PDB file of C-alpha atoms in Angstrom:
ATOM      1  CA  UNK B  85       0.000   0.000   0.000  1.00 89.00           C
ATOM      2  CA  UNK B  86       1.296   3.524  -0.710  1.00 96.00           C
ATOM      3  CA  UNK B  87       0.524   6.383   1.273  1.00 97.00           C
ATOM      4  CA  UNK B  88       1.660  10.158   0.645  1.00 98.00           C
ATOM      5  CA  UNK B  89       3.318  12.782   3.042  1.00 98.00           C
ATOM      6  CA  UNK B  90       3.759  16.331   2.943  1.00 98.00           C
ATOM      7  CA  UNK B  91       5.715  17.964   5.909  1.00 98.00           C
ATOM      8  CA  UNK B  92       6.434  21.797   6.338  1.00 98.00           C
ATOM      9  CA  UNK B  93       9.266  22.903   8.566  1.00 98.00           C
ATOM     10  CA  UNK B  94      11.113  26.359   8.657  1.00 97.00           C
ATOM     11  CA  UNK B  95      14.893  27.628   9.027  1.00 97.00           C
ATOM     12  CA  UNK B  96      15.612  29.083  12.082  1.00 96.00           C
ATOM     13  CA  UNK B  97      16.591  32.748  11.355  1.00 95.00           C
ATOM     14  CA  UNK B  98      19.836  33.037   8.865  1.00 94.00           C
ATOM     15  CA  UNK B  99      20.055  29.310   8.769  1.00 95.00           C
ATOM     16  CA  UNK B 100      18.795  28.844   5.379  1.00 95.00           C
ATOM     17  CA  UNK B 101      21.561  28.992   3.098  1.00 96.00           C
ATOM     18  CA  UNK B 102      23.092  26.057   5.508  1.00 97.00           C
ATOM     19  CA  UNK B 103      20.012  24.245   5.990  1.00 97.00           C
ATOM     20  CA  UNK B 104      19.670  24.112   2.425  1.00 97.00           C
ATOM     21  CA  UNK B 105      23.354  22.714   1.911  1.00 97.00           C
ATOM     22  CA  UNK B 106      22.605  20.121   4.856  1.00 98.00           C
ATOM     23  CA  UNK B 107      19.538  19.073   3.063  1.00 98.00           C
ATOM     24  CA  UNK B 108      20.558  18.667  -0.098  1.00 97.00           C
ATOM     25  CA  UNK B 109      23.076  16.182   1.930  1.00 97.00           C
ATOM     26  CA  UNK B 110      20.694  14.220   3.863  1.00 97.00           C
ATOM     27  CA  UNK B 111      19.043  13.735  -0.051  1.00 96.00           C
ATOM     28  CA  UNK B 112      22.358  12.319  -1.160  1.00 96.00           C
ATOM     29  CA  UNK B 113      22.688  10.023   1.950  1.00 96.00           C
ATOM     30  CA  UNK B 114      19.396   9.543   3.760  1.00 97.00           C
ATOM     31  CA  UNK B 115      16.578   9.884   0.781  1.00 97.00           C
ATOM     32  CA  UNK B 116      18.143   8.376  -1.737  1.00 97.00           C
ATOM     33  CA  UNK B 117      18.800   5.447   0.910  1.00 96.00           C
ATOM     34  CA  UNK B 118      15.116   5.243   1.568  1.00 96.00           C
ATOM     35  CA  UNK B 119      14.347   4.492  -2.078  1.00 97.00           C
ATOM     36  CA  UNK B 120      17.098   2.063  -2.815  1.00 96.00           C
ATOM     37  CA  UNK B 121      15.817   0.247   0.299  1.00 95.00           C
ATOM     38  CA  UNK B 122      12.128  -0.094  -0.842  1.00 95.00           C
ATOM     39  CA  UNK B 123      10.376   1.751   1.657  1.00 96.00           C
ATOM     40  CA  UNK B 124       9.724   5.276  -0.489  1.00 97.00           C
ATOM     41  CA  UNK B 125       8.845   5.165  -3.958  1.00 97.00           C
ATOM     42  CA  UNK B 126       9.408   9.134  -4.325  1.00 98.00           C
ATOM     43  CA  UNK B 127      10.669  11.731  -2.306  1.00 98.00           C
ATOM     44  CA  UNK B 128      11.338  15.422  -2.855  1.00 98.00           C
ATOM     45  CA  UNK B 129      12.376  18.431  -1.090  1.00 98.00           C
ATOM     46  CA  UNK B 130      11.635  21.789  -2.011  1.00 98.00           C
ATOM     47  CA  UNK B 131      12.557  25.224  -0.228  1.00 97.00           C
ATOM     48  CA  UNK B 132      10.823  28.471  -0.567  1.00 97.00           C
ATOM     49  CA  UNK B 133      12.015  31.629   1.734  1.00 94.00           C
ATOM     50  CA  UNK B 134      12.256  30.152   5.537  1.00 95.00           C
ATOM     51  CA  UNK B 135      10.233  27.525   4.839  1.00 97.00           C
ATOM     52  CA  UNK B 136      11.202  23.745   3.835  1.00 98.00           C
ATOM     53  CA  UNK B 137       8.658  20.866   2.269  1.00 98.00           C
ATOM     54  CA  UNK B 138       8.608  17.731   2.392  1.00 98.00           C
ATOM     55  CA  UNK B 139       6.816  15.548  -0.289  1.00 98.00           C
ATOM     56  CA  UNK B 140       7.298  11.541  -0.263  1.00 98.00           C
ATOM     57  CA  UNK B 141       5.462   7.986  -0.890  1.00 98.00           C
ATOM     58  CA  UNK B 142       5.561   5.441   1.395  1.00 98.00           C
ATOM     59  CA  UNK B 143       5.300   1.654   0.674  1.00 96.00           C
ATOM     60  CA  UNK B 144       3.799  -0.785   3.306  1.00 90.00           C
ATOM     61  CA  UNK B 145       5.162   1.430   6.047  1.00 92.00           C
ATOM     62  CA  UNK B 146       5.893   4.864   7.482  1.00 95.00           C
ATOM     63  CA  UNK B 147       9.008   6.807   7.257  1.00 97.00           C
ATOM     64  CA  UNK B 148       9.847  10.117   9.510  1.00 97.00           C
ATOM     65  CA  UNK B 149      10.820  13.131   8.168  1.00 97.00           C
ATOM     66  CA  UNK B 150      13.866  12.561  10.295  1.00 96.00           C
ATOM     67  CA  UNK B 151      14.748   9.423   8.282  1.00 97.00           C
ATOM     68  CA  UNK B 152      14.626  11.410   4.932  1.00 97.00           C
ATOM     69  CA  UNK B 153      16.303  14.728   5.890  1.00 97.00           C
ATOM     70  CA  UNK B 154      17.904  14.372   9.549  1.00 96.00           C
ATOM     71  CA  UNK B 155      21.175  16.484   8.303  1.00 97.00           C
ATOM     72  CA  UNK B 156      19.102  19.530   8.258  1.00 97.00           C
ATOM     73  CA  UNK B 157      17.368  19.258  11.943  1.00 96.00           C
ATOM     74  CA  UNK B 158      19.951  21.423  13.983  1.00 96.00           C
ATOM     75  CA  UNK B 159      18.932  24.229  11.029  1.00 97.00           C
ATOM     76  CA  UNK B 160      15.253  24.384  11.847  1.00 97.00           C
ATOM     77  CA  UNK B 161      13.044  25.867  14.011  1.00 96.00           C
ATOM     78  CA  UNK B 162      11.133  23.997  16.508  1.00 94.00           C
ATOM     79  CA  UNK B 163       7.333  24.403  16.331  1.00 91.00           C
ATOM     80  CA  UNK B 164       4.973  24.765  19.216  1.00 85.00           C
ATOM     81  CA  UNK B 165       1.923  23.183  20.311  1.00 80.00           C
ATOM     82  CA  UNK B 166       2.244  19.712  21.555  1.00 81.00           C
ATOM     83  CA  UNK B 167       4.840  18.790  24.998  1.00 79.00           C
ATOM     84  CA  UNK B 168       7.447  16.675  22.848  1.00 85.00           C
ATOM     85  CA  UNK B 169       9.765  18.910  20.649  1.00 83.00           C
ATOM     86  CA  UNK B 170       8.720  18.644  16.955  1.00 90.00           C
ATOM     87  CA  UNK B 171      10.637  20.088  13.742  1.00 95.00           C
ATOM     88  CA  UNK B 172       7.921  19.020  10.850  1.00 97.00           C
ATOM     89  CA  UNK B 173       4.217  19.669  11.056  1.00 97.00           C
ATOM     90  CA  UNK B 174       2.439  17.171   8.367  1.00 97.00           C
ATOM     91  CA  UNK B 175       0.282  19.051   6.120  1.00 98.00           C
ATOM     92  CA  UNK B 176      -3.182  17.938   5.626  1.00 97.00           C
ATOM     93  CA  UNK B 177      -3.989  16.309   1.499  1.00 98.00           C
ATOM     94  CA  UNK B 178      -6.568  19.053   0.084  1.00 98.00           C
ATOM     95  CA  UNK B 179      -6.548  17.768  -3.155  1.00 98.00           C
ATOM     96  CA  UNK B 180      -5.951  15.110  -5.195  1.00 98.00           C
ATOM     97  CA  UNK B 181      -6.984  13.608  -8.649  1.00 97.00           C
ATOM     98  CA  UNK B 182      -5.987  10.826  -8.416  1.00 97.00           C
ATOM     99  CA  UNK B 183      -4.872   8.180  -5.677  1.00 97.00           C
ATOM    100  CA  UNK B 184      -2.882   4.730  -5.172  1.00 97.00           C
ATOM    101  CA  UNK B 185      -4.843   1.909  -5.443  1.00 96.00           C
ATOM    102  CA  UNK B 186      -1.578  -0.172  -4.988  1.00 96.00           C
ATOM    103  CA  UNK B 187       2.205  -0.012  -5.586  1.00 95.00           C
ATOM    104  CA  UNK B 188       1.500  -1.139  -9.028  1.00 95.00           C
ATOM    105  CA  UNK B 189      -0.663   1.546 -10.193  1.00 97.00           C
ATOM    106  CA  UNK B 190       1.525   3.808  -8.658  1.00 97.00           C
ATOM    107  CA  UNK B 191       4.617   3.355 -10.585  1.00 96.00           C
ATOM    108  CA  UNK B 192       5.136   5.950 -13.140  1.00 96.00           C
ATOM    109  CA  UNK B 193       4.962   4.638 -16.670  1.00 94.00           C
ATOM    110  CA  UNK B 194       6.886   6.892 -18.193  1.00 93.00           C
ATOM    111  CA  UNK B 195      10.287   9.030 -17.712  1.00 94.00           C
ATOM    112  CA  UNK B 196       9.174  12.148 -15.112  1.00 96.00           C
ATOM    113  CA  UNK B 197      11.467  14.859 -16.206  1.00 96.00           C
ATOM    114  CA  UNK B 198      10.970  17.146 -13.738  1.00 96.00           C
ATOM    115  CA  UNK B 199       9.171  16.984 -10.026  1.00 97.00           C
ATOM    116  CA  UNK B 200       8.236  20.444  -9.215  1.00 98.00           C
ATOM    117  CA  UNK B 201       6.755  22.079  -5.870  1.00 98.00           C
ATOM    118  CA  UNK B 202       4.467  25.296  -6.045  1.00 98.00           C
ATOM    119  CA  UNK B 203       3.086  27.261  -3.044  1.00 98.00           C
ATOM    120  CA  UNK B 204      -0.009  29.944  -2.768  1.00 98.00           C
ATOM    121  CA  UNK B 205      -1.817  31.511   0.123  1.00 98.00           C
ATOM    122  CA  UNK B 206      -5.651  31.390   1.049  1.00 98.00           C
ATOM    123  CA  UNK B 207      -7.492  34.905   2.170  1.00 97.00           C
ATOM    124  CA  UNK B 208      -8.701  32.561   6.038  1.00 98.00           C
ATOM    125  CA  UNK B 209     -11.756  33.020   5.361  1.00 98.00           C
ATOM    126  CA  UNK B 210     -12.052  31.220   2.031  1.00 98.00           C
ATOM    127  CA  UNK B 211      -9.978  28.201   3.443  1.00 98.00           C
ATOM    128  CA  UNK B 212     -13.219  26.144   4.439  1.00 98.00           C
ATOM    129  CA  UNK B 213     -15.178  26.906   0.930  1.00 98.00           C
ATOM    130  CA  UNK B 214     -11.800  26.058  -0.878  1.00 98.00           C
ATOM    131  CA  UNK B 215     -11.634  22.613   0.792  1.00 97.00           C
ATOM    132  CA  UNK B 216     -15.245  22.338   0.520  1.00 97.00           C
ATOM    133  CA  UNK B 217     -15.215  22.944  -3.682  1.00 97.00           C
ATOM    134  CA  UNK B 218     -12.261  20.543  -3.682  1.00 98.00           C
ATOM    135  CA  UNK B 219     -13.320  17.541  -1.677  1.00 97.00           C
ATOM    136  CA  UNK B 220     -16.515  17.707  -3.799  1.00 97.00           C
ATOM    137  CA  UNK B 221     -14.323  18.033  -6.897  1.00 97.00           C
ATOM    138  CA  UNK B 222     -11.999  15.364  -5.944  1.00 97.00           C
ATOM    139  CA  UNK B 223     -14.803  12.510  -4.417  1.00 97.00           C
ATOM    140  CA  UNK B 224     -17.060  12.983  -7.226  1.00 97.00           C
ATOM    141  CA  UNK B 225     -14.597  12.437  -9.324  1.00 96.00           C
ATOM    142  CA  UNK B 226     -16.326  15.697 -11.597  1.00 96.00           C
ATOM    143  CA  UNK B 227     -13.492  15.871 -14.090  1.00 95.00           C
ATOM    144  CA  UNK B 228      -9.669  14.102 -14.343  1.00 95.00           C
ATOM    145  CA  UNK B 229      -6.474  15.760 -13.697  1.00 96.00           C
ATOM    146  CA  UNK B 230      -2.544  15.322 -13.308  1.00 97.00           C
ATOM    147  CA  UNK B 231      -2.380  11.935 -11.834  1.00 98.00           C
ATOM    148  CA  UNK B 232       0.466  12.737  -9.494  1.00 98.00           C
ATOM    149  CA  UNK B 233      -0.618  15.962  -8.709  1.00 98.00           C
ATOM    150  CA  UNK B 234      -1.568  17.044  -4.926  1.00 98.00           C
ATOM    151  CA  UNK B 235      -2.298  20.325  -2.768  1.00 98.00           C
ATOM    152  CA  UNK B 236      -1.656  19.944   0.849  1.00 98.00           C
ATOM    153  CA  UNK B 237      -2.504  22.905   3.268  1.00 98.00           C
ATOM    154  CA  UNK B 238      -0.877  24.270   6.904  1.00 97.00           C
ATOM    155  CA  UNK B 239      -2.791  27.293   8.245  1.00 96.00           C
ATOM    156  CA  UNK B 240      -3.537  29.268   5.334  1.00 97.00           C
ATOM    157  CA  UNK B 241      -0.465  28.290   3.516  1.00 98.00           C
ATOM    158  CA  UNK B 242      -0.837  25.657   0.238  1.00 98.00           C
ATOM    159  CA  UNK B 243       1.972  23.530  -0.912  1.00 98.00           C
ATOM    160  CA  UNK B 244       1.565  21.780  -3.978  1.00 98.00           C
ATOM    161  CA  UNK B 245       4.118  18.657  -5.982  1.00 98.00           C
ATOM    162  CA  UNK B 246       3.295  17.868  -9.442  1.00 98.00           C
ATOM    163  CA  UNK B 247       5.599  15.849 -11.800  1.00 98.00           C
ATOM    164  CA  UNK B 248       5.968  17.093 -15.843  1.00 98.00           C
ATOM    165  CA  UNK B 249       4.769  15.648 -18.128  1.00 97.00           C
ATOM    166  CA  UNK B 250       1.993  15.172 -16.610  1.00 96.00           C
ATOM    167  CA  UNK B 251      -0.251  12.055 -16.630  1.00 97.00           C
ATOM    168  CA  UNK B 252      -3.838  11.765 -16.723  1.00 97.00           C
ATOM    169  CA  UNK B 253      -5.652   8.962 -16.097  1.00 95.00           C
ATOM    170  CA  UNK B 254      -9.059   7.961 -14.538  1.00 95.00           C
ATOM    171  CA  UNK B 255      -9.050   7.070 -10.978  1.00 95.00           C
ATOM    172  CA  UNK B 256      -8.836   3.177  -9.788  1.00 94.00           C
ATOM    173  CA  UNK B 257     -10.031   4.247  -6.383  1.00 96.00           C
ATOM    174  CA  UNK B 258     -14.368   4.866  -6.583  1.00 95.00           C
ATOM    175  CA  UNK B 259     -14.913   8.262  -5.387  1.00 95.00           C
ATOM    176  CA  UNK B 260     -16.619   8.876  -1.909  1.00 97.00           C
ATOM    177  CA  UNK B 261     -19.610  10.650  -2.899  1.00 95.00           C
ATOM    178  CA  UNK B 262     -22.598  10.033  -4.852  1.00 95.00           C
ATOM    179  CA  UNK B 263     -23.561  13.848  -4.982  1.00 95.00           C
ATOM    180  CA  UNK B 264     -23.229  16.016  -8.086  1.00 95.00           C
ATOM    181  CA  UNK B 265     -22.420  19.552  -6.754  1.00 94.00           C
ATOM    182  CA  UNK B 266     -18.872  20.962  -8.218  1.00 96.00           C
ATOM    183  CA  UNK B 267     -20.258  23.111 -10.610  1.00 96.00           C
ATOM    184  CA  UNK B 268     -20.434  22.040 -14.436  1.00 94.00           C
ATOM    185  CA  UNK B 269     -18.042  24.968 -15.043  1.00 96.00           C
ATOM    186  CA  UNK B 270     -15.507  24.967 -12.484  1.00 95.00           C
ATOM    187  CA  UNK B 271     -14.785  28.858 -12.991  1.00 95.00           C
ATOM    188  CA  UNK B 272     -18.158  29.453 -11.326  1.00 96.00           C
ATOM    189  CA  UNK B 273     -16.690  28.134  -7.727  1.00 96.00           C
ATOM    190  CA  UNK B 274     -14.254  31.753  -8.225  1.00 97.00           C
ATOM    191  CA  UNK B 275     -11.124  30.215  -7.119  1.00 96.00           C
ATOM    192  CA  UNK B 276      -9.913  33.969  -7.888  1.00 96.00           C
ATOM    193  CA  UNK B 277     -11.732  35.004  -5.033  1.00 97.00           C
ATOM    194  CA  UNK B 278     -10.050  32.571  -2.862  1.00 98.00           C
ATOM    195  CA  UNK B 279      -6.289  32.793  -3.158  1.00 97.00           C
ATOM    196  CA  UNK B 280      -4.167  36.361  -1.506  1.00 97.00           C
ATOM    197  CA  UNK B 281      -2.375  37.810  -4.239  1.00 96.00           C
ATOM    198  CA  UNK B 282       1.022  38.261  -3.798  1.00 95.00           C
ATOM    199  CA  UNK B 283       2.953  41.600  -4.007  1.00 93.00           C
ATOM    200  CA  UNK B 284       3.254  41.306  -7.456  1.00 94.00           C
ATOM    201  CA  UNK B 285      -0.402  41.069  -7.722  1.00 91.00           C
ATOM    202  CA  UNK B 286      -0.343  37.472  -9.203  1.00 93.00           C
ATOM    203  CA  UNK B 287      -3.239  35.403  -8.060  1.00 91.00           C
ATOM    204  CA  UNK B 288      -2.844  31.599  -7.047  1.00 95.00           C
ATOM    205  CA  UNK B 289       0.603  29.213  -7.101  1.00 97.00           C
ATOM    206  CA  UNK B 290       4.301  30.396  -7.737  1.00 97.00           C
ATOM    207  CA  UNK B 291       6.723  27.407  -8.295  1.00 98.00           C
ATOM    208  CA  UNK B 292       9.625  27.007  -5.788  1.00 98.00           C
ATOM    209  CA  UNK B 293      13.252  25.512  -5.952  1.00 97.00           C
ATOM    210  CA  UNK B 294      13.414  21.916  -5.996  1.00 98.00           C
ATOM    211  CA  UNK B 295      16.304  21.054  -3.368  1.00 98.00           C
ATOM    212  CA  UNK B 296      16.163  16.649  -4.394  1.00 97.00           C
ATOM    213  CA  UNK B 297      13.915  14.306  -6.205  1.00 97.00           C
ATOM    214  CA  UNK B 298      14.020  10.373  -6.292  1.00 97.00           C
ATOM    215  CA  UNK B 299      12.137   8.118  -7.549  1.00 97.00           C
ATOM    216  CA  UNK B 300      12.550   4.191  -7.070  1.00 95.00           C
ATOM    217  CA  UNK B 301      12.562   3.384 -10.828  1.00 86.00           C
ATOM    218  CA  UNK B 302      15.827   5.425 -11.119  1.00 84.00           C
ATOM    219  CA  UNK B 303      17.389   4.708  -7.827  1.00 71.00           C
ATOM    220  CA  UNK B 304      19.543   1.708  -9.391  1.00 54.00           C
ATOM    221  CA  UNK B 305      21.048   4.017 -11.745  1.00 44.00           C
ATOM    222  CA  UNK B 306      21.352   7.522 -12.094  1.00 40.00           C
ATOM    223  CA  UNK B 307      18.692   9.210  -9.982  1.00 42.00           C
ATOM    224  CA  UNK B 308      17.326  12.573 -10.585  1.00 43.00           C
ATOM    225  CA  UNK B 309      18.983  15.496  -8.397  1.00 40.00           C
ATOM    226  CA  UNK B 310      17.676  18.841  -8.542  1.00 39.00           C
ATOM    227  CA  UNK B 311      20.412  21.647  -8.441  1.00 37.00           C
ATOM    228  CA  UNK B 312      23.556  20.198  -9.734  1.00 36.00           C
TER     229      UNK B 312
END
């Protein structure tokens, strides 16, 4: 069975530059590990500003954060909230077109040549109706998408990993409901009204830098490694 993760962490204050270096490490040693081993099928790291995601697949099992990028702990912040000391806060799956049904469906079919990460902000108050108009989207399975593709969300932050080209292909999984509410044109939900804009005044995602990406089918030989 596969199951996907998305963590968010953050540099502690002028730590990125290092962190980033120490990451990219731990992907050398510790990532690229897990997939040679079996127990991830993917795993990426991106980094945008102070903050650091997380994005892997697990396979009959769960791997910590700490198993995939332990090089960079002393470089991050610790996050409050709970009485045991915690670096990575998992960010909740918001979206998805598609799903694993098993390890086989999950195995990409053809050569990914890039695995990208994106992030955009929600206005709060539109975080409910965006989750609402994209559970209904995603369980009624209203129209197909990028097979790979998935938003998670942290507070009002969204983090999103897609893989180019992308794939589409009609779910395995039988969606949840039986309802037929996303609307027949999706612009009519007003996702504009949804997302901050940034400075700039662009409205929803703006890609970020890839820091690794592995994937088990090219583990044996010459696995893809963002940045060199």
């Amino acid at each position: 069975m596969i199951r996907r993760w998305m963590y968010r962490a953050e540099w502690k204050d002028g730590q990125e530059e290092e962190g980033v270096q120490a990451l990219r490490k731990s992907g050398q040693g510790q990532a690229l590990n897990q997939v040679k081993q079996g127990r991830l099928m993917t795993v990426a790291a991106f980094s945008w500003k102070n903050n650091v995601f997380l994005y892997y697949e697990c396979i009959d099992g769960h791997v910590e954060p700490e198993e995939i990028a332990g090089e960079a702990e002393p470089y991050l912040k610790e996050w409050p909230g709970r009485s045991e000391p915690r670096k990575w806060i998992e960010m909740i799956d918001v979206f998805h077109f598609n799903e694993p049904a098993d390890a086989e469906h999950w195995l990409r079919k053809h050569p990914v040549e890039r695995r990208a990460g994106r992030v955009a902000h929600l206005k709060p108050e539109k975080v409910a109706s965006y989750v609402y108009y994209h559970y209904q989207l995603q369980e009624e399975r209203a129209f197909p998408g990028p097979k790979y593709e998935i938003i998670g969300i942290h507070e009002n932050l969204l983090f999103g990993y897609q893989e180019f080209p992308s794939v589409t292909e009609e779910p395995v999984v039988p969606g949840r409901l039986s309802t037929k509410g996303t609307p027949d044109n999706w612009s009519d939900s007003r996702m504009d009204l949804h997302f901050q804009p940034w400075e700039d005044g662009h409205l929803y995602f703006k890609p970020i830098d890839t820091v690794f990406a592995y994937y088990i089918g090219e583990a044996a030989g010459d696995a893809h490694l963002a940045n060199e």
